[in-house]
Amino acid sequence: MYDSDSERPIPTMERNLPNILVTGTPGTGKTTTSEMIANVTGLQHINVGDLVKTKQLHEGYLAEFDTHILDEDKLLDEMEDMVKDGGKVVDFHTCEIFPERWFDLVLVLRADTQPLYDRMEKRGYNQRKLQENIECEIMQVVLETARESYAQEIVIELPSNTVDDMESNVDRVNRWIEAWKTQHGK
Ligand code: DAT
């Protein structure tokens, strides 16, 4: 793996357990899936959206877009220590802000328009936010951004339309972690 600016290999972080990024359009099931992964595997779930709010890692609230303006430097500083030993499931809808070296696996959850619409409507999203997110999912913005930001072989697209999908995704991650441990002598 190479750093695109300097053409130097990126040093692999020494970790006892892998770090996994779970990303995707809001409503695709990141938080639910991450919690299930944490329960099954013992990895620790970091909900970045909650962290931003509780630790005030933002520059204020943008009412028009119903979102906080992220302070990326503050967020990365806060997270660096958390991820350095590994064993974290990081859940966030934006994936390109994190250093590539943090993650061993990047999961991009995908949902069809109807279930995604229903989930967001249930959440009380306004029409504008709902339309933006649906469009973002149809255009596969998060998937393409993940593929541009991380090595192709660690980016996995997973369907997240049904509870069965979620269970099979968690099972797949669990098996992947076991293989990672064996491969790394852990
Ligand atoms: P996200 O963290 O991506 O915004 P979430 O985990 O909060 O999404 O899920 C939003 C709602 O949708 C929540 O009530 C659980 C439900 N849900 C998510 N993924 C699902 C799936 N694959 N099958 C059924 N329900 C799902």
mmCIF file of C-alpha atoms and ligand atoms in Angstrom:
data_model
loop_
_atom_site.group_PDB
_atom_site.id
_atom_site.type_symbol
_atom_site.label_atom_id
_atom_site.label_comp_id
_atom_site.label_asym_id
_atom_site.label_seq_id
_atom_site.Cartn_x
_atom_site.Cartn_y
_atom_site.Cartn_z
ATOM 1 C CA MET A 1 0.000 0.000 0.000
ATOM 2 C CA TYR A 2 1.351 3.426 -0.941
ATOM 3 C CA ASP A 3 0.851 6.958 0.253
ATOM 4 C CA SER A 4 -0.320 8.760 -2.900
ATOM 5 C CA ASP A 5 1.552 11.998 -2.111
ATOM 6 C CA SER A 6 4.970 10.646 -1.305
ATOM 7 C CA GLU A 7 4.905 7.201 -2.999
ATOM 8 C CA ARG A 8 6.190 5.736 0.251
ATOM 9 C CA PRO A 9 4.666 2.574 1.734
ATOM 10 C CA ILE A 10 2.256 3.341 4.563
ATOM 11 C CA PRO A 11 3.511 1.631 7.746
ATOM 12 C CA THR A 12 1.009 -0.886 9.087
ATOM 13 C CA MET A 13 -0.061 -0.124 12.645
ATOM 14 C CA GLU A 14 0.719 -2.856 15.162
ATOM 15 C CA ARG A 15 -2.617 -3.950 16.541
ATOM 16 C CA ASN A 16 -3.796 -6.867 18.655
ATOM 17 C CA LEU A 17 -7.210 -6.722 17.045
ATOM 18 C CA PRO A 18 -8.342 -5.156 13.780
ATOM 19 C CA ASN A 19 -10.200 -1.859 13.421
ATOM 20 C CA ILE A 20 -13.306 -1.900 11.257
ATOM 21 C CA LEU A 21 -15.066 1.082 9.710
ATOM 22 C CA VAL A 22 -18.805 0.681 9.116
ATOM 23 C CA THR A 23 -20.020 3.375 6.755
ATOM 24 C CA GLY A 24 -22.982 4.092 4.473
ATOM 25 C CA THR A 25 -25.815 6.538 3.871
ATOM 26 C CA PRO A 26 -27.801 7.422 7.032
ATOM 27 C CA GLY A 27 -30.408 4.718 7.679
ATOM 28 C CA THR A 28 -28.510 1.863 6.021
ATOM 29 C CA GLY A 29 -28.036 0.210 9.425
ATOM 30 C CA LYS A 30 -24.540 1.248 10.546
ATOM 31 C CA THR A 31 -25.323 1.683 14.229
ATOM 32 C CA THR A 32 -27.479 -1.423 14.547
ATOM 33 C CA THR A 33 -24.960 -3.562 12.650
ATOM 34 C CA SER A 34 -21.990 -2.123 14.588
ATOM 35 C CA GLU A 35 -23.689 -2.865 17.900
ATOM 36 C CA MET A 36 -24.345 -6.426 16.792
ATOM 37 C CA ILE A 37 -20.729 -6.823 15.667
ATOM 38 C CA ALA A 38 -19.568 -5.504 19.045
ATOM 39 C CA ASN A 39 -21.863 -7.927 20.909
ATOM 40 C CA VAL A 40 -20.763 -10.944 18.933
ATOM 41 C CA THR A 41 -17.035 -10.230 18.638
ATOM 42 C CA GLY A 42 -16.186 -8.200 21.747
ATOM 43 C CA LEU A 43 -14.881 -5.313 19.624
ATOM 44 C CA GLN A 44 -15.782 -1.883 20.961
ATOM 45 C CA HIS A 45 -18.305 0.239 19.078
ATOM 46 C CA ILE A 46 -17.512 3.915 18.500
ATOM 47 C CA ASN A 47 -20.537 5.855 17.272
ATOM 48 C CA VAL A 48 -18.812 8.890 15.772
ATOM 49 C CA GLY A 49 -22.017 10.934 15.457
ATOM 50 C CA ASP A 50 -22.643 10.564 19.201
ATOM 51 C CA LEU A 51 -18.994 11.298 19.994
ATOM 52 C CA VAL A 52 -19.140 14.537 17.993
ATOM 53 C CA LYS A 53 -22.170 15.663 19.973
ATOM 54 C CA THR A 54 -21.113 14.582 23.465
ATOM 55 C CA LYS A 55 -17.540 15.885 23.157
ATOM 56 C CA GLN A 56 -18.589 18.974 21.198
ATOM 57 C CA LEU A 57 -16.291 18.159 18.283
ATOM 58 C CA HIS A 58 -18.141 20.548 16.024
ATOM 59 C CA GLU A 59 -18.280 24.203 15.103
ATOM 60 C CA GLY A 60 -21.992 24.613 15.683
ATOM 61 C CA TYR A 61 -25.314 23.415 14.365
ATOM 62 C CA LEU A 62 -26.608 24.140 10.883
ATOM 63 C CA ALA A 63 -30.392 24.257 11.302
ATOM 64 C CA GLU A 64 -31.075 24.460 7.549
ATOM 65 C CA PHE A 65 -29.427 21.081 7.002
ATOM 66 C CA ASP A 66 -30.253 19.682 10.450
ATOM 67 C CA THR A 67 -26.608 18.780 10.997
ATOM 68 C CA HIS A 68 -23.540 19.732 13.013
ATOM 69 C CA ILE A 69 -20.509 21.271 11.277
ATOM 70 C CA LEU A 70 -17.778 18.791 12.034
ATOM 71 C CA ASP A 71 -14.454 19.947 13.471
ATOM 72 C CA GLU A 72 -12.345 17.297 11.738
ATOM 73 C CA ASP A 73 -9.064 18.127 13.505
ATOM 74 C CA LYS A 74 -10.674 17.880 16.929
ATOM 75 C CA LEU A 75 -12.411 14.636 15.992
ATOM 76 C CA LEU A 76 -9.253 12.972 14.666
ATOM 77 C CA ASP A 77 -7.273 14.075 17.734
ATOM 78 C CA GLU A 78 -9.956 12.624 19.980
ATOM 79 C CA MET A 79 -10.056 9.324 18.092
ATOM 80 C CA GLU A 80 -6.343 8.700 17.492
ATOM 81 C CA ASP A 81 -5.772 7.242 20.963
ATOM 82 C CA MET A 82 -8.990 5.241 20.828
ATOM 83 C CA VAL A 83 -8.068 3.380 17.645
ATOM 84 C CA LYS A 84 -4.336 2.955 18.161
ATOM 85 C CA ASP A 85 -4.538 -0.446 19.921
ATOM 86 C CA GLY A 86 -7.193 -1.810 17.547
ATOM 87 C CA GLY A 87 -10.398 -3.656 18.398
ATOM 88 C CA LYS A 88 -12.763 -0.856 17.386
ATOM 89 C CA VAL A 89 -15.871 -0.769 15.204
ATOM 90 C CA VAL A 90 -16.159 2.817 14.027
ATOM 91 C CA ASP A 91 -19.572 3.839 12.718
ATOM 92 C CA PHE A 92 -19.944 7.011 10.626
ATOM 93 C CA HIS A 93 -21.639 8.147 7.424
ATOM 94 C CA THR A 94 -18.503 9.915 6.191
ATOM 95 C CA CYS A 95 -15.476 7.752 5.497
ATOM 96 C CA GLU A 96 -12.854 9.902 3.758
ATOM 97 C CA ILE A 97 -11.861 12.005 6.756
ATOM 98 C CA PHE A 98 -10.047 9.191 8.597
ATOM 99 C CA PRO A 99 -6.407 8.222 7.974
ATOM 100 C CA GLU A 100 -6.203 5.145 5.763
ATOM 101 C CA ARG A 101 -3.866 3.409 8.228
ATOM 102 C CA TRP A 102 -6.569 3.278 10.924
ATOM 103 C CA PHE A 103 -8.646 0.518 9.303
ATOM 104 C CA ASP A 104 -8.176 -3.107 8.333
ATOM 105 C CA LEU A 105 -11.667 -3.493 6.894
ATOM 106 C CA VAL A 106 -14.175 -0.958 5.538
ATOM 107 C CA LEU A 107 -17.798 -2.086 5.273
ATOM 108 C CA VAL A 108 -20.157 -0.046 3.132
ATOM 109 C CA LEU A 109 -23.777 -0.882 3.956
ATOM 110 C CA ARG A 110 -26.271 -0.539 1.110
ATOM 111 C CA ALA A 111 -30.050 -0.340 1.176
ATOM 112 C CA ASP A 112 -32.763 -0.229 -1.484
ATOM 113 C CA THR A 113 -34.807 2.947 -1.819
ATOM 114 C CA GLN A 114 -38.011 1.676 -0.185
ATOM 115 C CA PRO A 115 -36.586 0.357 3.110
ATOM 116 C CA LEU A 116 -34.268 3.355 3.348
ATOM 117 C CA TYR A 117 -37.149 5.766 2.802
ATOM 118 C CA ASP A 118 -39.289 3.992 5.417
ATOM 119 C CA ARG A 119 -36.490 4.026 8.000
ATOM 120 C CA MET A 120 -35.754 7.718 7.530
ATOM 121 C CA GLU A 121 -39.422 8.659 7.583
ATOM 122 C CA LYS A 122 -39.816 6.772 10.866
ATOM 123 C CA ARG A 123 -36.907 8.800 12.188
ATOM 124 C CA GLY A 124 -38.729 12.013 11.359
ATOM 125 C CA TYR A 125 -36.227 13.328 8.808
ATOM 126 C CA ASN A 126 -37.491 16.354 6.908
ATOM 127 C CA GLN A 127 -38.314 15.949 3.213
ATOM 128 C CA ARG A 128 -35.132 17.688 2.067
ATOM 129 C CA LYS A 129 -32.822 15.478 4.143
ATOM 130 C CA LEU A 130 -34.758 12.421 3.091
ATOM 131 C CA GLN A 131 -34.437 13.222 -0.629
ATOM 132 C CA GLU A 132 -30.742 14.071 -0.319
ATOM 133 C CA ASN A 133 -29.963 10.795 1.399
ATOM 134 C CA ILE A 134 -31.990 8.730 -1.080
ATOM 135 C CA GLU A 135 -30.155 10.399 -3.959
ATOM 136 C CA CYS A 136 -26.820 9.842 -2.243
ATOM 137 C CA GLU A 137 -27.629 6.129 -1.870
ATOM 138 C CA ILE A 138 -28.821 5.717 -5.473
ATOM 139 C CA MET A 139 -25.652 7.435 -6.746
ATOM 140 C CA GLN A 140 -23.598 5.181 -4.410
ATOM 141 C CA VAL A 141 -21.657 8.193 -3.168
ATOM 142 C CA VAL A 142 -20.357 6.559 0.021
ATOM 143 C CA LEU A 143 -19.271 3.386 -1.798
ATOM 144 C CA GLU A 144 -17.317 5.326 -4.419
ATOM 145 C CA THR A 145 -15.754 7.586 -1.800
ATOM 146 C CA ALA A 146 -14.698 4.541 0.236
ATOM 147 C CA ARG A 147 -13.139 2.980 -2.872
ATOM 148 C CA GLU A 148 -11.214 6.197 -3.541
ATOM 149 C CA SER A 149 -10.065 6.516 0.069
ATOM 150 C CA TYR A 150 -9.011 2.965 0.998
ATOM 151 C CA ALA A 151 -7.283 0.033 -0.670
ATOM 152 C CA GLN A 152 -9.770 -1.752 -2.961
ATOM 153 C CA GLU A 153 -9.288 -5.111 -1.267
ATOM 154 C CA ILE A 154 -10.407 -3.908 2.175
ATOM 155 C CA VAL A 155 -13.612 -2.180 0.991
ATOM 156 C CA ILE A 156 -16.614 -4.526 1.116
ATOM 157 C CA GLU A 157 -20.120 -3.603 -0.031
ATOM 158 C CA LEU A 158 -22.854 -5.326 2.002
ATOM 159 C CA PRO A 159 -26.627 -5.341 1.415
ATOM 160 C CA SER A 160 -28.600 -4.196 4.458
ATOM 161 C CA ASN A 161 -32.257 -4.485 3.528
ATOM 162 C CA THR A 162 -33.486 -7.112 5.948
ATOM 163 C CA VAL A 163 -32.744 -8.513 9.391
ATOM 164 C CA ASP A 164 -31.416 -11.628 7.626
ATOM 165 C CA ASP A 165 -28.946 -9.438 5.714
ATOM 166 C CA MET A 166 -27.790 -7.885 8.970
ATOM 167 C CA GLU A 167 -27.310 -11.259 10.654
ATOM 168 C CA SER A 168 -25.398 -12.644 7.724
ATOM 169 C CA ASN A 169 -23.199 -9.507 7.616
ATOM 170 C CA VAL A 170 -22.376 -9.853 11.308
ATOM 171 C CA ASP A 171 -21.609 -13.533 10.850
ATOM 172 C CA ARG A 172 -19.313 -12.717 7.928
ATOM 173 C CA VAL A 173 -17.440 -10.072 9.950
ATOM 174 C CA ASN A 174 -17.075 -12.471 12.864
ATOM 175 C CA ARG A 175 -15.472 -15.053 10.578
ATOM 176 C CA TRP A 176 -13.254 -12.371 9.031
ATOM 177 C CA ILE A 177 -12.005 -11.310 12.509
ATOM 178 C CA GLU A 178 -11.180 -14.908 13.432
ATOM 179 C CA ALA A 179 -9.200 -15.280 10.193
ATOM 180 C CA TRP A 180 -7.412 -11.953 10.877
ATOM 181 C CA LYS A 181 -6.389 -13.202 14.341
ATOM 182 C CA THR A 182 -5.027 -16.454 12.939
ATOM 183 C CA GLN A 183 -3.168 -14.623 10.178
ATOM 184 C CA HIS A 184 -1.605 -12.211 12.690
ATOM 185 C CA GLY A 185 -0.794 -14.860 15.316
ATOM 186 C CA LYS A 186 -3.206 -13.377 17.903
HETATM 187 P P1 DAT B 1 -27.639 4.198 10.522
HETATM 188 O O1 DAT B 1 -26.747 4.039 11.725
HETATM 189 O O2 DAT B 1 -26.974 3.771 9.249
HETATM 190 O O3 DAT B 1 -28.231 5.562 10.381
HETATM 191 P P2 DAT B 1 -29.451 2.516 12.026
HETATM 192 O O4 DAT B 1 -28.636 1.353 12.446
HETATM 193 O O5 DAT B 1 -29.688 3.580 13.038
HETATM 194 O O6 DAT B 1 -28.864 3.182 10.688
HETATM 195 O O7 DAT B 1 -30.822 1.934 11.481
HETATM 196 C C1 DAT B 1 -31.948 2.767 11.241
HETATM 197 C C2 DAT B 1 -33.230 1.976 11.491
HETATM 198 O O8 DAT B 1 -33.382 0.983 10.486
HETATM 199 C C3 DAT B 1 -33.247 1.227 12.817
HETATM 200 O O9 DAT B 1 -34.543 1.307 13.332
HETATM 201 C C4 DAT B 1 -32.919 -0.192 12.471
HETATM 202 C C5 DAT B 1 -33.411 -0.325 11.047
HETATM 203 N N1 DAT B 1 -32.554 -1.171 10.208
HETATM 204 C C6 DAT B 1 -31.298 -0.880 9.829
HETATM 205 N N2 DAT B 1 -30.779 -1.835 9.054
HETATM 206 C C7 DAT B 1 -31.744 -2.773 8.919
HETATM 207 C C8 DAT B 1 -31.833 -4.004 8.222
HETATM 208 N N3 DAT B 1 -30.805 -4.493 7.482
HETATM 209 N N4 DAT B 1 -32.973 -4.714 8.323
HETATM 210 C C9 DAT B 1 -34.002 -4.242 9.046
HETATM 211 N N5 DAT B 1 -33.992 -3.073 9.717
HETATM 212 C C10 DAT B 1 -32.883 -2.347 9.653
#
